[in-house]
Coordinates of C-alpha atoms and ligand atoms in Angstrom, one line a residue:
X1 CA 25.0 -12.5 -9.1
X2 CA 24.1 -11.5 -5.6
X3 CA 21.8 -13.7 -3.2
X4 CA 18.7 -11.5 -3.7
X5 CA 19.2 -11.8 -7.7
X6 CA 19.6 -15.3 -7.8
X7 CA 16.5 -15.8 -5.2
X8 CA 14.1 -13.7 -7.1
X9 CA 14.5 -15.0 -10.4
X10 CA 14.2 -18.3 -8.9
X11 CA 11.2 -17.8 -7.6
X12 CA 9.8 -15.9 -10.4
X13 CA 10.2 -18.7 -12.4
X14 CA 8.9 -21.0 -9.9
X15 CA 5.7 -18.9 -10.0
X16 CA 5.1 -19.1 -14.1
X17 CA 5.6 -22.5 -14.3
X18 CA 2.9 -23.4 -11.4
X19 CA 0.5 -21.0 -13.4
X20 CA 0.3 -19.0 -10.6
X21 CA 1.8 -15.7 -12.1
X22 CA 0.0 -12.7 -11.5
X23 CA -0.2 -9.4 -14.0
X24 CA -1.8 -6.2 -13.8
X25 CA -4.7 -4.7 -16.1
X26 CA -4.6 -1.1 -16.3
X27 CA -8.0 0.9 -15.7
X28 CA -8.5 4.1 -17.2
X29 CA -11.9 6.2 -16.9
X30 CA -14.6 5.4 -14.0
X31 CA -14.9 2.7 -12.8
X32 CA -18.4 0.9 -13.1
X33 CA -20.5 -2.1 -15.1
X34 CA -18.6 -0.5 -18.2
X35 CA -14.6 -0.1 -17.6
X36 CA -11.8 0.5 -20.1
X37 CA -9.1 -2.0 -19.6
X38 CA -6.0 -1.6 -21.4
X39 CA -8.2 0.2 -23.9
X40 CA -11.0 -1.6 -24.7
X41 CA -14.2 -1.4 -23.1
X42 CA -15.0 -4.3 -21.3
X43 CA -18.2 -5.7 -19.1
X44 CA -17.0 -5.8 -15.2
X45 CA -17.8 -8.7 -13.2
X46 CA -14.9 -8.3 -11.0
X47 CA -15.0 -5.5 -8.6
X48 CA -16.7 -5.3 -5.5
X49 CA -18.3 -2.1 -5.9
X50 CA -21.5 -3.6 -5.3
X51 CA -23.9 -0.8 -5.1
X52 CA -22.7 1.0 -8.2
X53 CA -21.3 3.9 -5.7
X54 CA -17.7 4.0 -6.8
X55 CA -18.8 5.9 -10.1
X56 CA -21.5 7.7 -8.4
X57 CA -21.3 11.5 -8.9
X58 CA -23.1 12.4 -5.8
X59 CA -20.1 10.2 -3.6
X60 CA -17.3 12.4 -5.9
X61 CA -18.8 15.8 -5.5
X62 CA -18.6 15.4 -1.9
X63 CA -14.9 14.0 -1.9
X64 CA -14.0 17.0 -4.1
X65 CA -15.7 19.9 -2.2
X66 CA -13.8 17.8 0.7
X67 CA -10.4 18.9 -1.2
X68 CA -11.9 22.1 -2.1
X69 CA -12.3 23.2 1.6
X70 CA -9.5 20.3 3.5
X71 CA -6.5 19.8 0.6
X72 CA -5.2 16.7 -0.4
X73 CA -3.2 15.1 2.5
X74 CA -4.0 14.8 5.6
X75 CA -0.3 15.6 6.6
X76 CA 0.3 13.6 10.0
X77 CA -1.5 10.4 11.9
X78 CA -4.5 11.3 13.7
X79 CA -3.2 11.9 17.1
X80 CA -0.4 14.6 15.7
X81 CA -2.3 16.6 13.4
X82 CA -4.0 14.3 10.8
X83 CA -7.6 14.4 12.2
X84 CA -10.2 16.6 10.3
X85 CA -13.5 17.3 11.3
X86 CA -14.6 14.9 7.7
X87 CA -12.7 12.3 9.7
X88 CA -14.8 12.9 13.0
X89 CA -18.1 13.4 10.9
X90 CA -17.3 10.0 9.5
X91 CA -16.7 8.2 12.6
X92 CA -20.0 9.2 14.5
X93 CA -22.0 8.6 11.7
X94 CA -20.7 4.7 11.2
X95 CA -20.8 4.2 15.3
X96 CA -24.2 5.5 14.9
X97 CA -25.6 3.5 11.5
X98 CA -23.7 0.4 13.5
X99 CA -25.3 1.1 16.8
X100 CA -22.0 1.2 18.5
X101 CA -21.1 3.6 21.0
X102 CA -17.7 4.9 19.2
X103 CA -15.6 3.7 15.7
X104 CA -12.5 4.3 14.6
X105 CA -11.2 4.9 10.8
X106 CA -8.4 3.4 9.6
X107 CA -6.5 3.4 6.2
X108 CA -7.4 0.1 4.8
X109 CA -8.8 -3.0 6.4
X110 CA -5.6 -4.5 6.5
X111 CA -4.1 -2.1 9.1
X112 CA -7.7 -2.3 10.8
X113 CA -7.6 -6.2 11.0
X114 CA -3.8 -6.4 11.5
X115 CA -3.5 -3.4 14.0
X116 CA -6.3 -3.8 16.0
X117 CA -5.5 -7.8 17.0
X118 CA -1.8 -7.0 17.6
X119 CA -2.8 -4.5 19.8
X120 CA -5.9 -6.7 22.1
X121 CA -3.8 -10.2 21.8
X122 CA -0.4 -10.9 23.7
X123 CA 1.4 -13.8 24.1
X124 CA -0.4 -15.7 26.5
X125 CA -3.5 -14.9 24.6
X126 CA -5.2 -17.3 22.1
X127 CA -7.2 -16.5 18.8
X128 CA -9.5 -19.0 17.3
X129 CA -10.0 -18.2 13.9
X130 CA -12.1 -19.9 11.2
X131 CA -9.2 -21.0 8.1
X132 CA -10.5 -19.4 5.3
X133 CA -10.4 -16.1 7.2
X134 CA -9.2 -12.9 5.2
X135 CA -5.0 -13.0 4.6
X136 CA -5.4 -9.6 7.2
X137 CA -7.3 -11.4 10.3
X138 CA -4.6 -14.0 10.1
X139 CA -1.3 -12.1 9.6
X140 CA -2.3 -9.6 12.2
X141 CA -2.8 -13.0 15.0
X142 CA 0.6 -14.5 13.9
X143 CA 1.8 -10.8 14.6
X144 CA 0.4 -10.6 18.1
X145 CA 2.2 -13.7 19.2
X146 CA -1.1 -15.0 20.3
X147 CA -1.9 -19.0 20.4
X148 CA -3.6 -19.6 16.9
X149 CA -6.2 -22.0 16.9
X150 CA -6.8 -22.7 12.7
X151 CA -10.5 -24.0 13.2
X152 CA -11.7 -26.0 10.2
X153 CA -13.9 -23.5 7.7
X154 CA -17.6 -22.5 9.7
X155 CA -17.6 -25.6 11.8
X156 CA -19.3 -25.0 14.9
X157 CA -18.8 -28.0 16.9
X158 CA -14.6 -27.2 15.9
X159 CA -15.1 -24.1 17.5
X160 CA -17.2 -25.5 19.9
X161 CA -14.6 -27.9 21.1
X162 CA -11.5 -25.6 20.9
X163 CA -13.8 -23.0 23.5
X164 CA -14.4 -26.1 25.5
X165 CA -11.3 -26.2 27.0
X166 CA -10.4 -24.6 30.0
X167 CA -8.2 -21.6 30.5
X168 CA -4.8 -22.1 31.3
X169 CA -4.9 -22.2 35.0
X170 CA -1.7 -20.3 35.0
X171 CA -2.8 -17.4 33.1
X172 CA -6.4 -16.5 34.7
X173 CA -6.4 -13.6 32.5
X174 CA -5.9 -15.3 29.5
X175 CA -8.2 -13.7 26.5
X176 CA -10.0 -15.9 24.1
X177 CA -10.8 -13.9 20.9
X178 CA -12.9 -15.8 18.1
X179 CA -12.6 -14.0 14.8
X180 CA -14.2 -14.3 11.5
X181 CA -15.4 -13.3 8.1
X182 CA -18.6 -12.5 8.3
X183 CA -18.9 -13.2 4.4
X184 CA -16.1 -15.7 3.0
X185 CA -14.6 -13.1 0.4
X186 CA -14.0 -15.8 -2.0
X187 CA -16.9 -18.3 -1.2
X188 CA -19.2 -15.7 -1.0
X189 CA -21.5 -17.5 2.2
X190 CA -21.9 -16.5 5.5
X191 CA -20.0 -17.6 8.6
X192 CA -22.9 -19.0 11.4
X193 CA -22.9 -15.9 13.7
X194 CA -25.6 -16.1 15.8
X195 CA -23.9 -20.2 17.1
X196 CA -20.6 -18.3 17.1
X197 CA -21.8 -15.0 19.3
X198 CA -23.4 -18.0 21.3
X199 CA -20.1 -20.0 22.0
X200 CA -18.6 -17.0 22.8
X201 CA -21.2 -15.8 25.2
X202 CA -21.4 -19.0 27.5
X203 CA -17.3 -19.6 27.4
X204 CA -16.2 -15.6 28.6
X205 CA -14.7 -15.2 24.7
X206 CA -14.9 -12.3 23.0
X207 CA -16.4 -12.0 19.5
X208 CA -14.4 -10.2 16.5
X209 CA -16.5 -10.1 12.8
X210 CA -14.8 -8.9 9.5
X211 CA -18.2 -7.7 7.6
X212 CA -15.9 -6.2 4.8
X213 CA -18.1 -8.0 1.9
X214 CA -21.5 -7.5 3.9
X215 CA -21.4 -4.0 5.1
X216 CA -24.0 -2.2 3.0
X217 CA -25.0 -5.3 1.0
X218 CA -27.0 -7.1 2.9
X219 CA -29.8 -6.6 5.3
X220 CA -32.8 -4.4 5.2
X221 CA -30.8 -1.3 6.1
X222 CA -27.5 -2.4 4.9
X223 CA -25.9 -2.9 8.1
X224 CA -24.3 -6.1 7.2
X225 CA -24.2 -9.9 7.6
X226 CA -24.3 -8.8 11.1
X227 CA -28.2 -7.3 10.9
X228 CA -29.0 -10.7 8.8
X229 CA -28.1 -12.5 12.0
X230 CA -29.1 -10.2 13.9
X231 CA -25.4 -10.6 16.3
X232 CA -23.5 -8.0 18.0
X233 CA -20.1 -8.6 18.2
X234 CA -17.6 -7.1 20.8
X235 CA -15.6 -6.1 17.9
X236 CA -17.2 -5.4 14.6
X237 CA -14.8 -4.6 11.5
X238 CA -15.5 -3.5 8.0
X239 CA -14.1 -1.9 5.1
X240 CA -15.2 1.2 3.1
X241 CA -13.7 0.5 -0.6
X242 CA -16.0 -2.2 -1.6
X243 CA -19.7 -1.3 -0.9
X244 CA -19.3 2.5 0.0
X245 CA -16.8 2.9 -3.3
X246 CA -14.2 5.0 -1.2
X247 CA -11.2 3.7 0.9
X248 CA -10.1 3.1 4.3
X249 CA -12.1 0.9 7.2
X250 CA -13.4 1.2 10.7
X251 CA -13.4 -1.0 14.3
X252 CA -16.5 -0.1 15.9
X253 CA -17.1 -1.2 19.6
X254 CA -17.5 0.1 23.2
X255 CA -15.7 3.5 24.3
X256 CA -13.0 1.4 26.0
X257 CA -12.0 -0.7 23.0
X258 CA -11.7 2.2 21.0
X259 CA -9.8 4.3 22.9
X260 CA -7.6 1.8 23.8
X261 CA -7.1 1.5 19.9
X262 CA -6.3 4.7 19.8
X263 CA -3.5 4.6 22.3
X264 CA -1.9 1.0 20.9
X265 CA -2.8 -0.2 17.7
X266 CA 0.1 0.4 15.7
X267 CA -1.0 0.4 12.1
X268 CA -3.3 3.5 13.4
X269 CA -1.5 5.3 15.6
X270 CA 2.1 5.5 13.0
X271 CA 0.3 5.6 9.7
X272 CA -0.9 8.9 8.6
X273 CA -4.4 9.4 8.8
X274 CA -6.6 9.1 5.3
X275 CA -7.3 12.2 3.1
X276 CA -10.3 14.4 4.3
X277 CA -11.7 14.1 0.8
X278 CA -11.6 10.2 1.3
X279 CA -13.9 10.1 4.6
X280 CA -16.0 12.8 2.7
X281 CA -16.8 10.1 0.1
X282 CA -17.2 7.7 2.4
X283 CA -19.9 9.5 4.5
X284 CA -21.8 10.4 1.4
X285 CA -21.7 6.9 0.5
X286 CA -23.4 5.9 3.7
X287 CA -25.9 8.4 3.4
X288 CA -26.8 6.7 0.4
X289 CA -26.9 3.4 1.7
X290 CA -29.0 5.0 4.2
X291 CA -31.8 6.1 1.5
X292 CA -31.5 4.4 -1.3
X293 CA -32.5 0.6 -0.3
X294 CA -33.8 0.0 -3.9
X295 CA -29.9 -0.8 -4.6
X296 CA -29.9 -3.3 -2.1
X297 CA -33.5 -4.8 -3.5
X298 CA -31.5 -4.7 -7.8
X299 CA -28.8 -6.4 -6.2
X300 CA -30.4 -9.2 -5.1
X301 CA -32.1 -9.4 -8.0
X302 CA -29.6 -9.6 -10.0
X303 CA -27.9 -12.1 -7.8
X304 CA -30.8 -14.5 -8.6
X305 CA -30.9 -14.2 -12.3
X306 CA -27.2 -15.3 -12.3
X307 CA -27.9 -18.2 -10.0
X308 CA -31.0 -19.0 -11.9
X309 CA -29.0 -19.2 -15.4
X310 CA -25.9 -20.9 -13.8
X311 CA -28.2 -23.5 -12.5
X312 CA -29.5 -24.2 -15.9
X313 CA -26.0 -24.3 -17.3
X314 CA -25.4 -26.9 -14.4
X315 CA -22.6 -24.4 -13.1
X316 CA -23.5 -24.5 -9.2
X317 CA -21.9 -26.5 -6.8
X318 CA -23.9 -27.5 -3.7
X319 CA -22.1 -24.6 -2.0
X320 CA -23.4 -22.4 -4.2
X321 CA -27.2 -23.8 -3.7
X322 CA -26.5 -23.3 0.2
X323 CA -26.7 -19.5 -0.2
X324 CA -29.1 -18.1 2.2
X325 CA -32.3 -16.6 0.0
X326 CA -32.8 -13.6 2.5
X327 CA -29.2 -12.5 2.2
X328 CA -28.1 -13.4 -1.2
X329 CA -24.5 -12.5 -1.5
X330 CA -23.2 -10.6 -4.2
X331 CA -20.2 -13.2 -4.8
X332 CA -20.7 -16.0 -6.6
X333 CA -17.8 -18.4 -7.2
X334 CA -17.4 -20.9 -10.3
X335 CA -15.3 -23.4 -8.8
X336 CA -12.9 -25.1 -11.6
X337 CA -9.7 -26.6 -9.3
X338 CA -7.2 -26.7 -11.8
X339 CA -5.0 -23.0 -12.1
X340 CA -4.2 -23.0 -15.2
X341 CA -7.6 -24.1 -16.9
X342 CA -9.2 -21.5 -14.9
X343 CA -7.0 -18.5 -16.1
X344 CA -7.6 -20.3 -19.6
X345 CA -12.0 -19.6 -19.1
X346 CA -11.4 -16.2 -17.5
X347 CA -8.9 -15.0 -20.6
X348 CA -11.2 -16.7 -22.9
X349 CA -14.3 -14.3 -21.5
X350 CA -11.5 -11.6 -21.4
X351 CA -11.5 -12.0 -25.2
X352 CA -15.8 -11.2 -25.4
X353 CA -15.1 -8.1 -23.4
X354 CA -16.1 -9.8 -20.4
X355 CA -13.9 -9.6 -17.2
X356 CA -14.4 -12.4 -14.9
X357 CA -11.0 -12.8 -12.5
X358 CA -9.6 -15.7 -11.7
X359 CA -8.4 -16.7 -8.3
X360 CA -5.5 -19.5 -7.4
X361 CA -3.2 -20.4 -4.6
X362 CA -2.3 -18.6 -2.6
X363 CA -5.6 -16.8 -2.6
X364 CA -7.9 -20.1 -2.2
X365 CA -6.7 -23.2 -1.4
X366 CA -4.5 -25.6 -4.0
X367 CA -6.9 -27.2 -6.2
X368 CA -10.2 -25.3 -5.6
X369 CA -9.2 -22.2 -7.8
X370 CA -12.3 -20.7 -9.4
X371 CA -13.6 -17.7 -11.4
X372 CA -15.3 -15.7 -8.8
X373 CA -18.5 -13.4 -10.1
X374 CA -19.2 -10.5 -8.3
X375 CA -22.4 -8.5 -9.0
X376 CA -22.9 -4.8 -8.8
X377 CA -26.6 -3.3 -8.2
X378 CA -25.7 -1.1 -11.4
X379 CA -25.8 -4.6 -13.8
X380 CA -28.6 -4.8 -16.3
X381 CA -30.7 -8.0 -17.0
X382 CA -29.1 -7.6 -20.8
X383 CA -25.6 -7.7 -19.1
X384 CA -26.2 -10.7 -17.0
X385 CA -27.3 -12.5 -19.7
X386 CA -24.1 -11.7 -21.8
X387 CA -22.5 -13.2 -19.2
X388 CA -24.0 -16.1 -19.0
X389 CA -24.5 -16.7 -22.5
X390 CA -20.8 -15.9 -22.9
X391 CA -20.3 -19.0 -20.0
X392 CA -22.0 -21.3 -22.1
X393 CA -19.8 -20.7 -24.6
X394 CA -16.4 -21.8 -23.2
X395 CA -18.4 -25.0 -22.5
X396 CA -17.6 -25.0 -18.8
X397 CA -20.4 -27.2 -16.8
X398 CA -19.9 -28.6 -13.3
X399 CA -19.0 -32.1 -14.4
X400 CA -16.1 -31.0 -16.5
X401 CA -15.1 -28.9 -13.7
X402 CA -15.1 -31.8 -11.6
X403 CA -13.3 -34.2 -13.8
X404 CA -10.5 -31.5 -13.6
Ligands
PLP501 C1 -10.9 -6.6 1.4 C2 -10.9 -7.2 2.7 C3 -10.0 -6.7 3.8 C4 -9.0 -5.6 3.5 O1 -9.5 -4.4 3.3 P1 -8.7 -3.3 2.5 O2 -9.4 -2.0 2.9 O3 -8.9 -3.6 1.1 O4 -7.3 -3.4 3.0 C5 -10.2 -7.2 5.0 N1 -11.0 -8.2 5.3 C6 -11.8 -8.7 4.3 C7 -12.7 -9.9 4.7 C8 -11.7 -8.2 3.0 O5 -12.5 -8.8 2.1

């Protein structure tokens, strides 16, 4: 028995028995309101293809005449040989829907988030970060050596207080970055912006927002959490596999920030650069987002209808009842707190052919895990209400939860 054997099985085992084991489903077909998982069709409330645009034929016709005319790989990273012309059409179009000068794609939001503040932060640096931020915005400020300044979850006098304090005397040219989720991915509400852009703006920090779950959601054209608050951060990040149904992620910002991306983020500039047919979709997917508001408009509708039958089966938490009603976010969390009584609800709505996921430690904190609902613009009123009749049924209500 070698080290490594002995270590894994440990901790394998330490896993189960906390109820914190995690197992794969296996998709098959489109994906959409409908899926097949592990072959039987089952109602998805899971996914955060919020506009429907993952199964959209119009989005997959464009990736494949993408292939047809560009091939499969893009062969090298971006400053070798990797960048197309689907990659460039790509970029101008999301600095121009942002209203930033330049943007710059990357392979997943994770290499954005992680690549981008390795490269701005150094050691004398200091990143003030709300806690609940994504698992990417934080590994990616432990990896820049930066001081981290954990701020308690959207408080504004926190963050208030940790820009009140003077820069280091000794290093005058200290940066202070504040990141956040724009949209908490697993609490579904929205980070105070417009105080944060404001804290920034009278201390000399510089403002970084991860709109990953509010890029073509929410707003009147879909340009995020950020358009709801009407903010414009120095550094605005967001992904393109949730709302846009394709893959990969951009930084948009000023000419300087980008090109300096481009000469030092590391996760860009040594990763190969995404499949042509990829930024194809992408693109088309904006374009939509672009013309089709009605998806927006069915979205929040539908967000509604769920709160308005979770509230009669006494299912929302004050949290929940803080959601903003001109930017209703397509995630709405069931908090529960005990792990193994929520993976007991969601495999109990498994069994109706409804999939629900659960989330635990290490995802959300110990104690609050929860069943987190996401909607999709694509749910009917008839689906909704299997889902909430189907909620009613495993008896769930707030007070249990609480009890918990
Ligand atoms: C999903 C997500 C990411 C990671 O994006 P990927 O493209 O999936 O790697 C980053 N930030 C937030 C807030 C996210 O929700």
């Amino acid at each position: 028995m070698s080290v490594l054997h002995d270590r894994l099985s440990q901790s394998l085992q330490r896993i189960e028995r906390e109820d914190l084991y995690r197992v794969r489903r296996i998709i098959s077909g489109q994906h959409g309101t409908l899926i097949s998982v592990d072959g039987r069709e089952c109602l998805n409330f899971c996914s955060n293809d919020y506009l429907g645009l993952a199964g959209d034929p119009r989005v997959s016709q464009a990736a494949q005449r993408a292939l047809q005319s560009s091939g499969t790989g893009s062969t090298a990273s971006a400053l070798i040989s990797g960048y197309n012309a689907e990659h460039r059409a790509l970029e101008e179009k999301l600095a121009a829907f942002t209203g930033y000068p330049r943007a710059l794609l990357f392979s997943s939001g994770w290499a954005a988030n992680c690549g981008a503040l390795k490269a701005l932060l150094g050691k004398k640096d200091v990143l003030i970060a709300d806690e609940l931020n994504h698992a990417s915005l934080i590994d990616g400020g432990r990896l820049s050596g930066a001081r981290y300044e954990r701020i308690p979850h959207a408080n504004v006098s926190a963050f208030a207080e940790a820009l009140s304090r003077d820069r280091e005397p000794e290093h005058p040219e200290q940066l202070r970055l504040l990141a956040t989720d724009a949209v908490f991915s697993m609490d579904g509400d929205i980070a105070p912006l417009p105080q944060l852009a404001a804290l920034c703006a009278q201390s000399d920090a510089s403002l970084m927002v991860d709109d990953a779950h509010g890029f073509g959601v929410l707003g009147e054209h879909g340009r995020g959490a950020v358009e709801v608050q009407n903010i414009k951060p120095d550094i605005y990040v967001a992904t393109l596999g949730k709302s846009l149904g394709a893959s990969g992620a951009f930084v948009a910002g000023s000419e300087d920030l980008i090109e300096f991306l481009i000469q030092r983020a590391r996760s860009w500039v040594f990763s190969t650069a995404p499949p042509p047919a990829i930024a194809a979709a992408a693109r088309c997917s904006l374009q939509i987002i672009q013309s089709e508001p009605e998806r927006r408009s069915r979205l929040q509708q539908n967000v509604r209808r769920l709160m308005t039958g979770a509230r009669q089966l006494g299912l929302l938490s004050a949290q929940n009842e803080q959601a903003k009603p001109n930017a209703l976010v397509p995630i709405v969390p069931l908090i529960i707190g005990d792990a193994a009584q929520t993976m007991a609800v969601s495999r109990s709505l498994f069994e109706k052919g409804i999939w629900v996921a659960g989330i635990r430690p290490p995802t959300v904190p110990a104690g609050s895990s929860r069943l987190r609902i996401t909607l999709s613009a694509n749910h009917s009123d008839e689906q909704i209400d299997r889902l909430l009749s189907a909620l009613s049924e495993t008896g769930l209500n707030r007070a249990k939860c609480l009890a918990a």
